[in-house]
mmCIF file of C-alpha atoms in Angstrom:
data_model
loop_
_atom_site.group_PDB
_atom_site.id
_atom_site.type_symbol
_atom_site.label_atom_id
_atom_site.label_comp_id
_atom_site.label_asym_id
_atom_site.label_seq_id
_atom_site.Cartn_x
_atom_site.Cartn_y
_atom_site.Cartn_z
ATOM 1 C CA UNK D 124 -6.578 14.886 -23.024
ATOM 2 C CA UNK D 125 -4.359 16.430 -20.592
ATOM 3 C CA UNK D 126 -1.683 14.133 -18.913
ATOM 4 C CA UNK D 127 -2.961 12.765 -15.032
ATOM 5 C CA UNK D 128 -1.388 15.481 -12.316
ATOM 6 C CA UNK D 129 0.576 12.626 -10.833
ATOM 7 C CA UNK D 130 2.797 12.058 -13.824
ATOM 8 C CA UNK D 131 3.635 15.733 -12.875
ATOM 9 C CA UNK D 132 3.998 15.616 -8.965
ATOM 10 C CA UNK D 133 4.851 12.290 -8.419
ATOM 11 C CA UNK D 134 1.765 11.992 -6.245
ATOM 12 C CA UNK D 135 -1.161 9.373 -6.828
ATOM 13 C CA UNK D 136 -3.885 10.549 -4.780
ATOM 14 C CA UNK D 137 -6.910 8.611 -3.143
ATOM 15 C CA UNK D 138 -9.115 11.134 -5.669
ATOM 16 C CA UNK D 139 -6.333 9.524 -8.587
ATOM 17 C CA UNK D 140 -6.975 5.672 -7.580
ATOM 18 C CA UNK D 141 -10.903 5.906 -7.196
ATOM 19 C CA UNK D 142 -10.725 7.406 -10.706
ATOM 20 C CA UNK D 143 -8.986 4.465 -12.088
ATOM 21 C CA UNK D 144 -11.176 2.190 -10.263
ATOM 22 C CA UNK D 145 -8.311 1.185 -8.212
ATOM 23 C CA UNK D 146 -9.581 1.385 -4.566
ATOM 24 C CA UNK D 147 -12.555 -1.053 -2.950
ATOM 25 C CA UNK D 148 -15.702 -0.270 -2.548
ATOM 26 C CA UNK D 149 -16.145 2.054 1.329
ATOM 27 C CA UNK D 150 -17.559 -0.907 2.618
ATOM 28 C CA UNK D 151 -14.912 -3.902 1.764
ATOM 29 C CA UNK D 152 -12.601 -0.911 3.414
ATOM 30 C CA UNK D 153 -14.547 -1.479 6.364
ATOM 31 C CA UNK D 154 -14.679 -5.354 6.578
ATOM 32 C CA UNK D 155 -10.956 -5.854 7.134
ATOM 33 C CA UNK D 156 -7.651 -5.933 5.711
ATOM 34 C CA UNK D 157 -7.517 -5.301 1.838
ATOM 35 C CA UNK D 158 -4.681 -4.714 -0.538
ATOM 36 C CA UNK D 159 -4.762 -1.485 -2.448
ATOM 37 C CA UNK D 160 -2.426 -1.411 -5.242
ATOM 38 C CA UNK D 161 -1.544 2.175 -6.377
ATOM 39 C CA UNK D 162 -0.209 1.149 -9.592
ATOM 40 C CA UNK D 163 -1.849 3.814 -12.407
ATOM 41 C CA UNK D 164 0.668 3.464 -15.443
ATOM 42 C CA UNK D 165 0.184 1.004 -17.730
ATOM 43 C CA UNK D 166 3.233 -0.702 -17.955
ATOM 44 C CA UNK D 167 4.572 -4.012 -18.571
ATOM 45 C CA UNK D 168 4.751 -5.585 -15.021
ATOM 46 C CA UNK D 169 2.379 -7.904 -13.438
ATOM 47 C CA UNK D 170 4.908 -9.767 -10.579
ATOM 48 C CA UNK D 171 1.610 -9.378 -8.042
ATOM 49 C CA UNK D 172 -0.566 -11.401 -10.518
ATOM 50 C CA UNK D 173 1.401 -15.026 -9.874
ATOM 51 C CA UNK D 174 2.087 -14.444 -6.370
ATOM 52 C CA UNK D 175 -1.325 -13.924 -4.894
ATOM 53 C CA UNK D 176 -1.886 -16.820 -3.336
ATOM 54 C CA UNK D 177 -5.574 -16.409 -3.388
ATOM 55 C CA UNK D 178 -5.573 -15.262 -6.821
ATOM 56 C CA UNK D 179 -7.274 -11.926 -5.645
ATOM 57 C CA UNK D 180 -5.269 -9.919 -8.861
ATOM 58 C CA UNK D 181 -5.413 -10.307 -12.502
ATOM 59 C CA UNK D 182 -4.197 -8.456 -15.521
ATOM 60 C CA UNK D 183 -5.982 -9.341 -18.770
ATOM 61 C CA UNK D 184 -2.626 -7.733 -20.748
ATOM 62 C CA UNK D 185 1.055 -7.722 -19.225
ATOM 63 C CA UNK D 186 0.172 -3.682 -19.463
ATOM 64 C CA UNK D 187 -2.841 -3.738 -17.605
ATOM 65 C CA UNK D 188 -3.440 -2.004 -14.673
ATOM 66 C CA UNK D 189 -3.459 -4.250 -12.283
ATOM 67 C CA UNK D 190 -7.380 -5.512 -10.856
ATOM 68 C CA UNK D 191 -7.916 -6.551 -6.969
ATOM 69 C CA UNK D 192 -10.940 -9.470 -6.578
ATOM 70 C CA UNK D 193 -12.050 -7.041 -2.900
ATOM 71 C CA UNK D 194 -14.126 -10.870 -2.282
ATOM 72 C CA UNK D 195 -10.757 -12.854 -3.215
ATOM 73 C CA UNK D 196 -8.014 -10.381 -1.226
ATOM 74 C CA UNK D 197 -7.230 -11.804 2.219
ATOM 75 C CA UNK D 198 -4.897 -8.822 2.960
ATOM 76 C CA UNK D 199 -2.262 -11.216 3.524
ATOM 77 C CA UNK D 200 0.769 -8.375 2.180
ATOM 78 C CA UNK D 201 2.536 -10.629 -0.262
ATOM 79 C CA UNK D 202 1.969 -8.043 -3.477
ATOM 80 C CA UNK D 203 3.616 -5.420 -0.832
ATOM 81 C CA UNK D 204 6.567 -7.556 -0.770
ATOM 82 C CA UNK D 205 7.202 -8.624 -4.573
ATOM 83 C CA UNK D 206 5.808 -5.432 -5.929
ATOM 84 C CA UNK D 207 9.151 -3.919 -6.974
ATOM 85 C CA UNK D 208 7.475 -0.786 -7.976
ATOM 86 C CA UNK D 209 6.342 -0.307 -3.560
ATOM 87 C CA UNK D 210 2.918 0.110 -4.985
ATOM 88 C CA UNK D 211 1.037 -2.367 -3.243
ATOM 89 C CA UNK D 212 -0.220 -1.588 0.019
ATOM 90 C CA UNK D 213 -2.955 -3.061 2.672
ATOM 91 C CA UNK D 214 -5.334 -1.067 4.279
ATOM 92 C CA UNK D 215 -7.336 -2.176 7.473
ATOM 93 C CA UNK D 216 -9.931 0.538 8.368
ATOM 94 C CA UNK D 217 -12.182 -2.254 10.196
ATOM 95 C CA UNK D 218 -11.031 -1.188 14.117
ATOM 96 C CA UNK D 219 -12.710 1.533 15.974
ATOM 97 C CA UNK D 220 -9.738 2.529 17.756
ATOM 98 C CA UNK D 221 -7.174 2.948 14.758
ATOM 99 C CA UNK D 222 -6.680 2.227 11.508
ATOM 100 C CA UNK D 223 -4.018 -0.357 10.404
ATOM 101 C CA UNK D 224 -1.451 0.228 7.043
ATOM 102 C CA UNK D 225 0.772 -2.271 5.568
ATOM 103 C CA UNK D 226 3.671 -0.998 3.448
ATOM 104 C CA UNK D 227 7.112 -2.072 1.958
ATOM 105 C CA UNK D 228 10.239 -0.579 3.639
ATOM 106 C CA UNK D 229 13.683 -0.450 1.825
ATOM 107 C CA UNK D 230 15.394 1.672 4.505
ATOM 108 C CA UNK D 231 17.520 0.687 7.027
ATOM 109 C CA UNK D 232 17.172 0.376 10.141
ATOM 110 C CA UNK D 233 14.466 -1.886 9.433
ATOM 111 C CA UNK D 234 12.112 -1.203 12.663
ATOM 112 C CA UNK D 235 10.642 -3.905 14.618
ATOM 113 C CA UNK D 236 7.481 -4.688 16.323
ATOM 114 C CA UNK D 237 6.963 -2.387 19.234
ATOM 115 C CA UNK D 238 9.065 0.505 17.846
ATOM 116 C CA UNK D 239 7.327 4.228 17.386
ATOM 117 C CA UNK D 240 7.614 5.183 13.925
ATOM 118 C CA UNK D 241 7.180 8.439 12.162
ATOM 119 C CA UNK D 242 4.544 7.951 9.988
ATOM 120 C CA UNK D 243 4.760 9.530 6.291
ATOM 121 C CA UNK D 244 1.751 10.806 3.825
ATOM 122 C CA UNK D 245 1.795 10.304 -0.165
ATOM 123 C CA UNK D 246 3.861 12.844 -0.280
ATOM 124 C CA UNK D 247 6.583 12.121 2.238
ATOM 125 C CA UNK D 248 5.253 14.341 5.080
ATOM 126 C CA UNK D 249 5.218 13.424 8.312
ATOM 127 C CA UNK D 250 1.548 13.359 9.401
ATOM 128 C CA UNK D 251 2.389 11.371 13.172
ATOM 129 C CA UNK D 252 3.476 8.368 15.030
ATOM 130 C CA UNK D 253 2.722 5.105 14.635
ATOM 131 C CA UNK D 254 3.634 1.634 16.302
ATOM 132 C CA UNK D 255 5.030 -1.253 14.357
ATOM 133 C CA UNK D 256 3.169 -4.009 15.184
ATOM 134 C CA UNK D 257 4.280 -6.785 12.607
ATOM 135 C CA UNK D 258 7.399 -7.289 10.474
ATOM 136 C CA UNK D 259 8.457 -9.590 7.923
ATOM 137 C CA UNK D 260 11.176 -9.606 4.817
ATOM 138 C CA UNK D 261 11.261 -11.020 1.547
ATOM 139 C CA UNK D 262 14.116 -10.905 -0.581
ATOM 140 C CA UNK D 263 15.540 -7.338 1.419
ATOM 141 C CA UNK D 264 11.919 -5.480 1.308
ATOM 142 C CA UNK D 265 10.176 -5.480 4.617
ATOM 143 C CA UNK D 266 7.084 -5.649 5.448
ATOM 144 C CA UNK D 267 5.571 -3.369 8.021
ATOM 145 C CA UNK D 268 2.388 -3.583 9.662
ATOM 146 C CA UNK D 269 1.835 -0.027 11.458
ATOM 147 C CA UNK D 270 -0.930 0.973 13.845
ATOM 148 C CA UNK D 271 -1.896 4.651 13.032
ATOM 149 C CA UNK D 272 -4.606 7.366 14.351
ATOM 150 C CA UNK D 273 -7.971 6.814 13.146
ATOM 151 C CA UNK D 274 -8.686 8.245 9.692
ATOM 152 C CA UNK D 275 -4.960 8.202 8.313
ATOM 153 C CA UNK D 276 -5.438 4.674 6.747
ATOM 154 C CA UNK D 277 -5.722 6.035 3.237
ATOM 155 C CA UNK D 278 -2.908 8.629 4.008
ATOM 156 C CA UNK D 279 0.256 7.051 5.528
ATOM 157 C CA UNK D 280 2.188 5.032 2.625
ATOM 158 C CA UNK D 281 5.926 4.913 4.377
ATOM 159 C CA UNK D 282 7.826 4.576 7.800
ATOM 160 C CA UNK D 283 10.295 6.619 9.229
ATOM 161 C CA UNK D 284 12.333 5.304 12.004
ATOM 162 C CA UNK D 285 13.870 8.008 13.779
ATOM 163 C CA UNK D 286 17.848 7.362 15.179
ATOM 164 C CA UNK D 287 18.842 7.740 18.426
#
């Protein structure tokens, strides 16, 4: 069996994650906020698994990939901040005006709620602007919350904040 193309490019696709079971079903994308973690080596970390506080993720094995209870997840972001792999990532595709995307940021300047962000795809392109609309840290990784045009939801997995 041929190795998976993102061990090659670096790149786990939305085709990638709903091969490995990884992504909720269309309609528990629809109902709200929902963590998506886009962890698809099996290797020996499980640091999301004890700090769910809804225990929403379990690993059978410490090499597991990691499994999301879509009932259970509250989209509350904490596996985006302890996940020191920046795998885990909510999605909120519930509003008819835009689509909402959670994600880790390890850059500085960390931006703030209000601020215009550049908004970046799987594979580090910039795909448009965003607005930061919460913020939180946890041991140095922040937590952004960022507004972004309808249908890049599944798309946008980092922020940019431009300078000056």
């Amino acid at each position: 069996m041929p190795a998976p193309e993102f061990r090659r490019s670096g790149v786990v696709t939305v085709e990638d994650l709903r091969g490995l079971g990884l992504l909720p079903p269309e309609g528990r994308l629809r109902e709200g906020a929902v963590a998506i973690l886009e962890c698809p080596e099996m290797i020996p970390c499980n640091i999301c698994v004890p700090y769910c506080p809804t225990k929403a993720i379990r690993m059978d094995r410490l090499v597991d990939l990691p499994r999301v209870d879509w009932d259970k997840c509250v989209g509350c972001g904490v596996c985006v901040a302890v996940c020191s792999g920046l795998a885990a990532f909510v999605v909120d595709l519930s509003k008819s005006d835009a689509d909402y995307v959670t994600v880790p940021h390890e850059f500085l300047p960390a931006p703030k709620a209000g601020d215009e962000v550049t908004l970046l795809s799987r594979r580090g392109e910039r795909v448009g602007k965003g607005v930061v609309v919460r913020v939180w840290e946890r041991n140095k990784t922040h937590v952004v919350t960022v507004k972004v045009p309808k249908g890049l939801g599944m798309e946008v997995r980092a922020v940019w904040v431009e300078r000056g």
